[in-house]
PDB file of C-alpha atoms in Angstrom:
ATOM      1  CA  UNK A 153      82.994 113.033 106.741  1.00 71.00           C
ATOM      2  CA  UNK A 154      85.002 112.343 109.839  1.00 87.00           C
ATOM      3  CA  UNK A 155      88.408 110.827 109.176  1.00 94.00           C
ATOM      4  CA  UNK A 156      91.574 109.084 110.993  1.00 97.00           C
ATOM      5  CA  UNK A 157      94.441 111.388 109.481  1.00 97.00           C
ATOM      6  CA  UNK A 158      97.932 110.290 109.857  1.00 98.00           C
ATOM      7  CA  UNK A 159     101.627 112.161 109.500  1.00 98.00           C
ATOM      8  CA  UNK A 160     103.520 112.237 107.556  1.00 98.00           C
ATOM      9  CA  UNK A 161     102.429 110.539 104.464  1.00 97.00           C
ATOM     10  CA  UNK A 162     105.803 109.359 103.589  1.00 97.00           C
ATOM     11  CA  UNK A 163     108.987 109.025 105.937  1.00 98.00           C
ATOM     12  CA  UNK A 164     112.212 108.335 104.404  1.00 98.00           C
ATOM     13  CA  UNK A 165     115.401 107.504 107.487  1.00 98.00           C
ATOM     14  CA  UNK A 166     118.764 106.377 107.754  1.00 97.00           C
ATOM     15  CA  UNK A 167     119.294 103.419 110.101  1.00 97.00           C
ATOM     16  CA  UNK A 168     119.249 104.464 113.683  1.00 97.00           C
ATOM     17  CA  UNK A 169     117.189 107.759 113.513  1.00 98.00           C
ATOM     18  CA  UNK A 170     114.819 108.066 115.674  1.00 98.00           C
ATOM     19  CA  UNK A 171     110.814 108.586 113.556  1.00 98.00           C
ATOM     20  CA  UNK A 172     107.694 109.659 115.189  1.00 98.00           C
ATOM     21  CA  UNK A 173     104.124 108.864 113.551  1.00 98.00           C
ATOM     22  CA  UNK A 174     101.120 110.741 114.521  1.00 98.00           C
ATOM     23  CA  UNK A 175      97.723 110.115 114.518  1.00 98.00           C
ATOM     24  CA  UNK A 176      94.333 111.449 114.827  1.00 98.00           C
ATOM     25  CA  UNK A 177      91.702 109.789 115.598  1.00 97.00           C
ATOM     26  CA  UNK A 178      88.013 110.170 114.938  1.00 97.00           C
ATOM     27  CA  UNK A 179      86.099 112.422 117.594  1.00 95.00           C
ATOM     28  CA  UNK A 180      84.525 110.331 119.609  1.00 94.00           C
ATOM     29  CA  UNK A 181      86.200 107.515 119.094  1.00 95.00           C
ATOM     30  CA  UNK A 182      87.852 106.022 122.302  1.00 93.00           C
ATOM     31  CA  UNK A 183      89.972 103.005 120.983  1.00 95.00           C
ATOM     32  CA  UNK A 184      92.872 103.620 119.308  1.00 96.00           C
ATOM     33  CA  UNK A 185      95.048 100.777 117.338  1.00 96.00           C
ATOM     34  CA  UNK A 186      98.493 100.838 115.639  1.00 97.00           C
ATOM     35  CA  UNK A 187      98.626  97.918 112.918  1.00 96.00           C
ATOM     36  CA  UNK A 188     101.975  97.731 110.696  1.00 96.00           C
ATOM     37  CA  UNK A 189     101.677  95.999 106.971  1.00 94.00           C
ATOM     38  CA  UNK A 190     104.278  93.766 105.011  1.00 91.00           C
ATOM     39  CA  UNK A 191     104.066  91.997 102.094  1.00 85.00           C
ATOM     40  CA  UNK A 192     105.481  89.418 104.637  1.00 82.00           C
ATOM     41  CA  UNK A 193     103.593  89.260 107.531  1.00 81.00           C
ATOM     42  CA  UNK A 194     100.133  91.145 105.902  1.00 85.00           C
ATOM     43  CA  UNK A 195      98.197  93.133 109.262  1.00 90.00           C
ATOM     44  CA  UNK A 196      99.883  93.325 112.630  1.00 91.00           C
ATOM     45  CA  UNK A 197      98.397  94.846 115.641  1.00 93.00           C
ATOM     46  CA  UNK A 198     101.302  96.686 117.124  1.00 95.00           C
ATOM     47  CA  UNK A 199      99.291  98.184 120.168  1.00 95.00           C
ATOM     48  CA  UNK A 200      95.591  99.616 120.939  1.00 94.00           C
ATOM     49  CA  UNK A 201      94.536 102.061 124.162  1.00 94.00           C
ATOM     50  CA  UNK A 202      90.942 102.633 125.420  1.00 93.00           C
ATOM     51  CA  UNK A 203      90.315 105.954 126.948  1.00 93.00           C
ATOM     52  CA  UNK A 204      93.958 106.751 125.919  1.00 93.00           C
ATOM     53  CA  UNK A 205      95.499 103.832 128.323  1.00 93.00           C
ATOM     54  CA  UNK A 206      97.262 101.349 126.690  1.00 91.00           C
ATOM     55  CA  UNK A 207      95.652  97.647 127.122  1.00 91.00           C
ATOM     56  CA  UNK A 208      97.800  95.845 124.931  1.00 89.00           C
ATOM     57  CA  UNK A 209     101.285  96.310 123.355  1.00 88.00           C
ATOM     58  CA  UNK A 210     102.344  93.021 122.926  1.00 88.00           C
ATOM     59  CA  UNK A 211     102.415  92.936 119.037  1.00 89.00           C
ATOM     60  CA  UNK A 212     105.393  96.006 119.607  1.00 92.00           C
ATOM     61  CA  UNK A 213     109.453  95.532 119.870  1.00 89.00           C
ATOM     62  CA  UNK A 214     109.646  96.534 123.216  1.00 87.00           C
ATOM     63  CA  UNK A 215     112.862  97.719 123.330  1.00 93.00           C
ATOM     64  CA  UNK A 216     112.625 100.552 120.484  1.00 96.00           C
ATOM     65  CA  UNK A 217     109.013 100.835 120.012  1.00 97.00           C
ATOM     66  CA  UNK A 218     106.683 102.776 122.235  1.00 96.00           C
ATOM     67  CA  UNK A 219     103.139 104.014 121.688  1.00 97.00           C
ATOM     68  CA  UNK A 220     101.292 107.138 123.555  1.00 96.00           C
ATOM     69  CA  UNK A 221      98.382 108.920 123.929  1.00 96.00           C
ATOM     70  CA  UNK A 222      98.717 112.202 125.303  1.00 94.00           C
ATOM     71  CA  UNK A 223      95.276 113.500 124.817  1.00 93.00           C
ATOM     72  CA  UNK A 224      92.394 111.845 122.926  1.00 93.00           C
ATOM     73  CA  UNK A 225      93.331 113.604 119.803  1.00 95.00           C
ATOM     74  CA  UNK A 226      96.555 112.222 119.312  1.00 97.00           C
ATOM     75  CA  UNK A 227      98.298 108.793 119.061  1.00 98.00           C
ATOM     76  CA  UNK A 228     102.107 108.661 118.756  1.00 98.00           C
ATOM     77  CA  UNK A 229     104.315 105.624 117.457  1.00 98.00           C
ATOM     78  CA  UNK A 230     107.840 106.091 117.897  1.00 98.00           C
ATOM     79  CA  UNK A 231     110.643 104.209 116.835  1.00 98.00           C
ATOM     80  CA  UNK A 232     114.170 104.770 118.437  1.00 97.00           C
ATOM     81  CA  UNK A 233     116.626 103.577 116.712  1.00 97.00           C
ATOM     82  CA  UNK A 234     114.862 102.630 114.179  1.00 97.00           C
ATOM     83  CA  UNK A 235     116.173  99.814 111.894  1.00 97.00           C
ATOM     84  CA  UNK A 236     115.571  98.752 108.062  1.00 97.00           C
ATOM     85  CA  UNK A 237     113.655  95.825 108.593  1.00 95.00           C
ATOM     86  CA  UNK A 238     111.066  98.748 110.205  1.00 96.00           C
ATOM     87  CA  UNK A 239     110.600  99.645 106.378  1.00 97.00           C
ATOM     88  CA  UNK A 240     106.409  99.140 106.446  1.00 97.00           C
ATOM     89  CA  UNK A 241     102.816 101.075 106.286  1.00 97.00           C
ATOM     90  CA  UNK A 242     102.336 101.923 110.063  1.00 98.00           C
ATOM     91  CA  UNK A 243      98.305 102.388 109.597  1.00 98.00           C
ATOM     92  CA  UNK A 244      96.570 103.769 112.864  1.00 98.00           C
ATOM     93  CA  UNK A 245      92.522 103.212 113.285  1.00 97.00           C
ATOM     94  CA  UNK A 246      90.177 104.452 115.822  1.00 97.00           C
ATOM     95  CA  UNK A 247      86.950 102.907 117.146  1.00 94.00           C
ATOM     96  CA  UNK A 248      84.128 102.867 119.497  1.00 91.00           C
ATOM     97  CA  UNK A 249      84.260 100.601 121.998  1.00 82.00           C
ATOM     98  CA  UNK A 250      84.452  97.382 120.294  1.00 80.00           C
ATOM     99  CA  UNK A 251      82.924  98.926 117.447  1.00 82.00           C
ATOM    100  CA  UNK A 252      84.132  98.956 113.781  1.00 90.00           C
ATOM    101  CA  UNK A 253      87.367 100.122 113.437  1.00 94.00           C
ATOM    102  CA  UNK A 254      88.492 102.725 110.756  1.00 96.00           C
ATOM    103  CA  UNK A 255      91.641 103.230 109.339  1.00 97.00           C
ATOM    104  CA  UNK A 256      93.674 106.239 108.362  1.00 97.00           C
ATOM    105  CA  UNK A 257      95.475 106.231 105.641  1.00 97.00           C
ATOM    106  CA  UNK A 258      98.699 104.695 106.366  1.00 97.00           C
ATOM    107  CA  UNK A 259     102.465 106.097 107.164  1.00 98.00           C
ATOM    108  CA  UNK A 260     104.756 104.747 104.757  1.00 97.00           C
ATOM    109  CA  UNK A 261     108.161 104.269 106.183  1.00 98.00           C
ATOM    110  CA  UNK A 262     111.613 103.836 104.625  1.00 98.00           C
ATOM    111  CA  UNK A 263     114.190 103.466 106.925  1.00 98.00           C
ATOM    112  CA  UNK A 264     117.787 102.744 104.452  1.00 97.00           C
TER     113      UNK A 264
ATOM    114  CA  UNK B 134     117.419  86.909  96.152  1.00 37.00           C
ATOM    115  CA  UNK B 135     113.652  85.965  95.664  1.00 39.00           C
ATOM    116  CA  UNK B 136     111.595  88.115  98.002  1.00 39.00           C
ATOM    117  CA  UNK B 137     109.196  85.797  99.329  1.00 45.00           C
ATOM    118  CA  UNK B 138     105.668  87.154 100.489  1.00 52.00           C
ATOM    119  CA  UNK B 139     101.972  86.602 101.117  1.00 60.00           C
ATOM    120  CA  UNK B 140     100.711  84.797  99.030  1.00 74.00           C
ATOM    121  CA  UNK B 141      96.992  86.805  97.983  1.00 85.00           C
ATOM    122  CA  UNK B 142      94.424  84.187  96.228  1.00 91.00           C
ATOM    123  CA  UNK B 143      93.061  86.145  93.058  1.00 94.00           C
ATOM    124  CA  UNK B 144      89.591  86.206  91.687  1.00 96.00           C
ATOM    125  CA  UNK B 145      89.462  87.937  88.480  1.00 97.00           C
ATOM    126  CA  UNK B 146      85.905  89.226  87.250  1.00 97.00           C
ATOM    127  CA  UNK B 147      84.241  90.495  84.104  1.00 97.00           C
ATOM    128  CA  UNK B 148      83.000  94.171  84.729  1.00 97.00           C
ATOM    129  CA  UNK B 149      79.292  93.574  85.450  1.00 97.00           C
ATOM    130  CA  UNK B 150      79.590  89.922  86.557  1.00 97.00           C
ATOM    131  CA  UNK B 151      78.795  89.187  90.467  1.00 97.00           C
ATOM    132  CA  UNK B 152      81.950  88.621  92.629  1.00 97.00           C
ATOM    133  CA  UNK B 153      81.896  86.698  95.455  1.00 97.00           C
ATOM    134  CA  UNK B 154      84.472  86.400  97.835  1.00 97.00           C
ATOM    135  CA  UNK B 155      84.992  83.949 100.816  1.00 96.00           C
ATOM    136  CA  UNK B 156      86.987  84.123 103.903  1.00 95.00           C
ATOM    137  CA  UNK B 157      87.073  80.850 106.572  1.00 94.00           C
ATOM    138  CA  UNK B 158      87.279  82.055 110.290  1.00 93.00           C
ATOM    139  CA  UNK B 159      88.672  80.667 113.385  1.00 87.00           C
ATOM    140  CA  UNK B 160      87.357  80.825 116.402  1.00 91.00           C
ATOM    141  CA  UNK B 161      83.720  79.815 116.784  1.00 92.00           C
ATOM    142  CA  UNK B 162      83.242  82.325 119.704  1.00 92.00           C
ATOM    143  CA  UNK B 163      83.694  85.541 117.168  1.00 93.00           C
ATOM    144  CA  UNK B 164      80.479  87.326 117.053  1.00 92.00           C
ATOM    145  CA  UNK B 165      81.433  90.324 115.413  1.00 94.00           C
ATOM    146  CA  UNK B 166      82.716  89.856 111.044  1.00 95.00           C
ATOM    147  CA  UNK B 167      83.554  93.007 109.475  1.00 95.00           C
ATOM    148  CA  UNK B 168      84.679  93.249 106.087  1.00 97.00           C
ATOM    149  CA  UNK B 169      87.543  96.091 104.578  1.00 97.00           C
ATOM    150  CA  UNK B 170      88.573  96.703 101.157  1.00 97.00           C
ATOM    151  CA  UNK B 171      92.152  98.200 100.749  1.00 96.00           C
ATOM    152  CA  UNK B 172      93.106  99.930  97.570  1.00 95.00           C
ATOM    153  CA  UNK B 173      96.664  99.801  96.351  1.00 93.00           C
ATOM    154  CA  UNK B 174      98.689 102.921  98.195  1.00 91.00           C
ATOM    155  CA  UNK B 175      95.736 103.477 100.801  1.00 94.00           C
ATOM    156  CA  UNK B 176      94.533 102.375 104.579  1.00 95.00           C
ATOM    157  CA  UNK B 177      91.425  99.562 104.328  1.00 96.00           C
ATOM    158  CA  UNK B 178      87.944 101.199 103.823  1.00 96.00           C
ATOM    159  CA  UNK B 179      85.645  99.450 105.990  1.00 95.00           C
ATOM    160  CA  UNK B 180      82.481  98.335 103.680  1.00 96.00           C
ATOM    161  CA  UNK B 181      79.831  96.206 105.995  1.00 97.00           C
ATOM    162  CA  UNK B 182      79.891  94.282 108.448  1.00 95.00           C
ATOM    163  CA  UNK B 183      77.294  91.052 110.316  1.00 96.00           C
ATOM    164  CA  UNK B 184      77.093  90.139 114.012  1.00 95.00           C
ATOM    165  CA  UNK B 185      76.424  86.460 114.721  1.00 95.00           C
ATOM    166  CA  UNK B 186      72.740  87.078 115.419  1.00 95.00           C
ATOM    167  CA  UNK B 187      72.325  87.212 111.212  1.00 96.00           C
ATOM    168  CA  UNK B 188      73.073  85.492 108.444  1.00 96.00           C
ATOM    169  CA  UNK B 189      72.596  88.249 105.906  1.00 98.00           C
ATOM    170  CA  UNK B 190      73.380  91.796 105.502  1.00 98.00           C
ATOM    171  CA  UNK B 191      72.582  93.749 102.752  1.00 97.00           C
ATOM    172  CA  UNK B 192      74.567  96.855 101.515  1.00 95.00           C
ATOM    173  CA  UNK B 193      74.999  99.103  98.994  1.00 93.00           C
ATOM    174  CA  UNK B 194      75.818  96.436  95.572  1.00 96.00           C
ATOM    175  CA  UNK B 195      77.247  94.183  98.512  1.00 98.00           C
ATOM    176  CA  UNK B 196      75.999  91.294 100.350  1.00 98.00           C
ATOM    177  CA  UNK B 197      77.680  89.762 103.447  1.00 98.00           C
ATOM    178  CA  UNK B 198      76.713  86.085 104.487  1.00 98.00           C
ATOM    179  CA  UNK B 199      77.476  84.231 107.102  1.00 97.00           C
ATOM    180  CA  UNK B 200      77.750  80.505 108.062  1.00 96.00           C
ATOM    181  CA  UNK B 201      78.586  80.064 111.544  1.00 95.00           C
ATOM    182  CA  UNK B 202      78.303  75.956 111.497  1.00 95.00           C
ATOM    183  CA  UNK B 203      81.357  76.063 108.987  1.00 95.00           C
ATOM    184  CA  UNK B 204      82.635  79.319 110.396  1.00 95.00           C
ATOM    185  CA  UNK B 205      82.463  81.174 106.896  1.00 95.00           C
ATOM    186  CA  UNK B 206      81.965  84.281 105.882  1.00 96.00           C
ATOM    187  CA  UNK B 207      81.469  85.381 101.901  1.00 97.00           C
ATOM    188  CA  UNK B 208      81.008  89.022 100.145  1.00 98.00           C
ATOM    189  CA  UNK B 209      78.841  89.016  97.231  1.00 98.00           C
ATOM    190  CA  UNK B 210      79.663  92.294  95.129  1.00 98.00           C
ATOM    191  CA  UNK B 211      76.652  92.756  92.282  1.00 97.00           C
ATOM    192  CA  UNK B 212      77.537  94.230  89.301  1.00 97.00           C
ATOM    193  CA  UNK B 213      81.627  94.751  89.909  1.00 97.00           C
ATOM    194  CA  UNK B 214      83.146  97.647  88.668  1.00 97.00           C
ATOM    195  CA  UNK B 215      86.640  98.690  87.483  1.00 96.00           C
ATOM    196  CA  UNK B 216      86.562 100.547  91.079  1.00 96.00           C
ATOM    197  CA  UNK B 217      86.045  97.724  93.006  1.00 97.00           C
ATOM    198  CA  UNK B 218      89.673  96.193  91.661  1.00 97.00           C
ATOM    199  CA  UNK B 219      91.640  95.895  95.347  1.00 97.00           C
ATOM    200  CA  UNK B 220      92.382  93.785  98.053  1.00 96.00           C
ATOM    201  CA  UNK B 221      89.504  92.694 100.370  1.00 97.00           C
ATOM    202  CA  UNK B 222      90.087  91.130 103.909  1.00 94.00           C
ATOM    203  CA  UNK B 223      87.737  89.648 106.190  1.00 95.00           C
ATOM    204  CA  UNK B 224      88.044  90.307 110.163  1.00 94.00           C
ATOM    205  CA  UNK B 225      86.473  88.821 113.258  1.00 93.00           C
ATOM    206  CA  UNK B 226      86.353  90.032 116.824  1.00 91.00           C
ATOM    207  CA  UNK B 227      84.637  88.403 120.158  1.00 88.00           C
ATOM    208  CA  UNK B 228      83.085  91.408 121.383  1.00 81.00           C
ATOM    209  CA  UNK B 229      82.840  90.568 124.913  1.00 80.00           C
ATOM    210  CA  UNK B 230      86.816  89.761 124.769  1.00 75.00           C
ATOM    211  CA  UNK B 231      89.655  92.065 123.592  1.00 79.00           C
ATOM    212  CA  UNK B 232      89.312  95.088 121.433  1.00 83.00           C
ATOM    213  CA  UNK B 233      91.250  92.826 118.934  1.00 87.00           C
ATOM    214  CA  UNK B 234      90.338  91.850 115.295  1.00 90.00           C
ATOM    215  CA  UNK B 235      91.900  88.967 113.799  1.00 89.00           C
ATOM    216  CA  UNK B 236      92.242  89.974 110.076  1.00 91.00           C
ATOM    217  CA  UNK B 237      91.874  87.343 106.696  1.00 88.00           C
ATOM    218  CA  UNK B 238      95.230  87.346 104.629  1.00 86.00           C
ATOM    219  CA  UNK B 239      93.348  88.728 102.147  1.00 92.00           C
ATOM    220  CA  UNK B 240      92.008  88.355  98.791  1.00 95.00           C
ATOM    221  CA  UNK B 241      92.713  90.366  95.657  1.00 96.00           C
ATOM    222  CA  UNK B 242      89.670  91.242  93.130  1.00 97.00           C
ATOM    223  CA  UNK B 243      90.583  92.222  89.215  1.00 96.00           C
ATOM    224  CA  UNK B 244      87.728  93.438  87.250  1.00 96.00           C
ATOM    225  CA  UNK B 245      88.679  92.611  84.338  1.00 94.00           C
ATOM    226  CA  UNK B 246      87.313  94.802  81.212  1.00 88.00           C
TER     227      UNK B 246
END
């Protein structure tokens, strides 16, 4: 039963650390999305790559966000300095092609 | 001060009653409707999805129609269970466009016992 894992589970941060969110996608799969979720703002695509090049990051706060790919087995979010109102569930989901996209299980993040 | 968020509609059901739950789309080029359910504390679990080309899918105690003259899309679960209690969005993509979905707000489902 292939699966999108994500770490860590939980991330608890003091204002201005930097946090780094991993993510694995599904073998095979070559699209790769970052969505974060607030009770405010419900679903936001952050970012996606194809083939591990990024297509669209326009959802992302340029200027302490960035998203990678360094091989097709991992996805990294990183926020630098991250702030409170970061506090969300950073989900990441992998698909093929345009295909259905499934989610992983979510990063919970706390930053105080 | 108040915390102000999304507001979810909520359809409460009798365990064993049909639920049916509708989402209006946007843009009349989307040929791709997928539908997720997200249980509280976990990612959304994809659970079947249409392209334009039907207007009927059958699943596993779900049912997926679509009306593409009013640009709606409904989820019929048979026979709900206490398990099926979470939060259900609907999602459209144009699949010769972007890679993008644009997701539903969402709708939350109590079974009720």
């Amino acid at each position: 039963d292939a699966r999108v894992t994500q770490t860590p589970r939980h991330k608890v941060t003091e204002m201005g650390q930097e946090v780094t969110m991993r993510c694995q996608p599904i073998l095979g799969h070559n699209t790769v999305f970052w969505y974060r979720q607030t009770m405010m703002q419900g679903l936001e695509l952050l970012a996606y790559f194809r083939n591990r090049a990024p297509l669209d990051d326009s959802g992302m706060p340029k200027d302490r966000f960035s998203a990678e790919m360094p091989d097709a087995t991992l996805a990294t979010l990183k926020i630098q300095p991250s702030e409170p109102r970061d506090s969300a569930v950073y989900f990441c989901a992998s698909g093929r092609g345009r295909e259905t996209q499934y989610f992983g299980p979510g990063t919970r993040l706390l930053v105080l | 001060g108040e915390s102000v968020g999304l507001h979810l509609p909520t359809l409460s059901v009798q365990e064993g009653d049909n639920s049916i739950i509708n989402c209006a789309y946007s843009n009349s080029a989307s040929d791709y409707f997928i539908w997720y359910k997200q249980e509280s504390g976990k990612g959304p679990q994809f659970i079947i999805d249409i392209r334009s080309n039907m207007d009927k899918r059958q699943g596993q105690r779900v049912t997926v129609l679509l009306n593409k003259t009013v640009k709606h899309l409904s989820l019929q679960i048979a026979a709900t269970q206490p398990g099926d209690s979470a939060v259900y969005f609907c999602a459209e993509s144009v699949t010769s466009g972007t890679y993008k979905y644009i997701f539903g707000t969402g709708t939350r489902l109590k079974v009720l016992a």
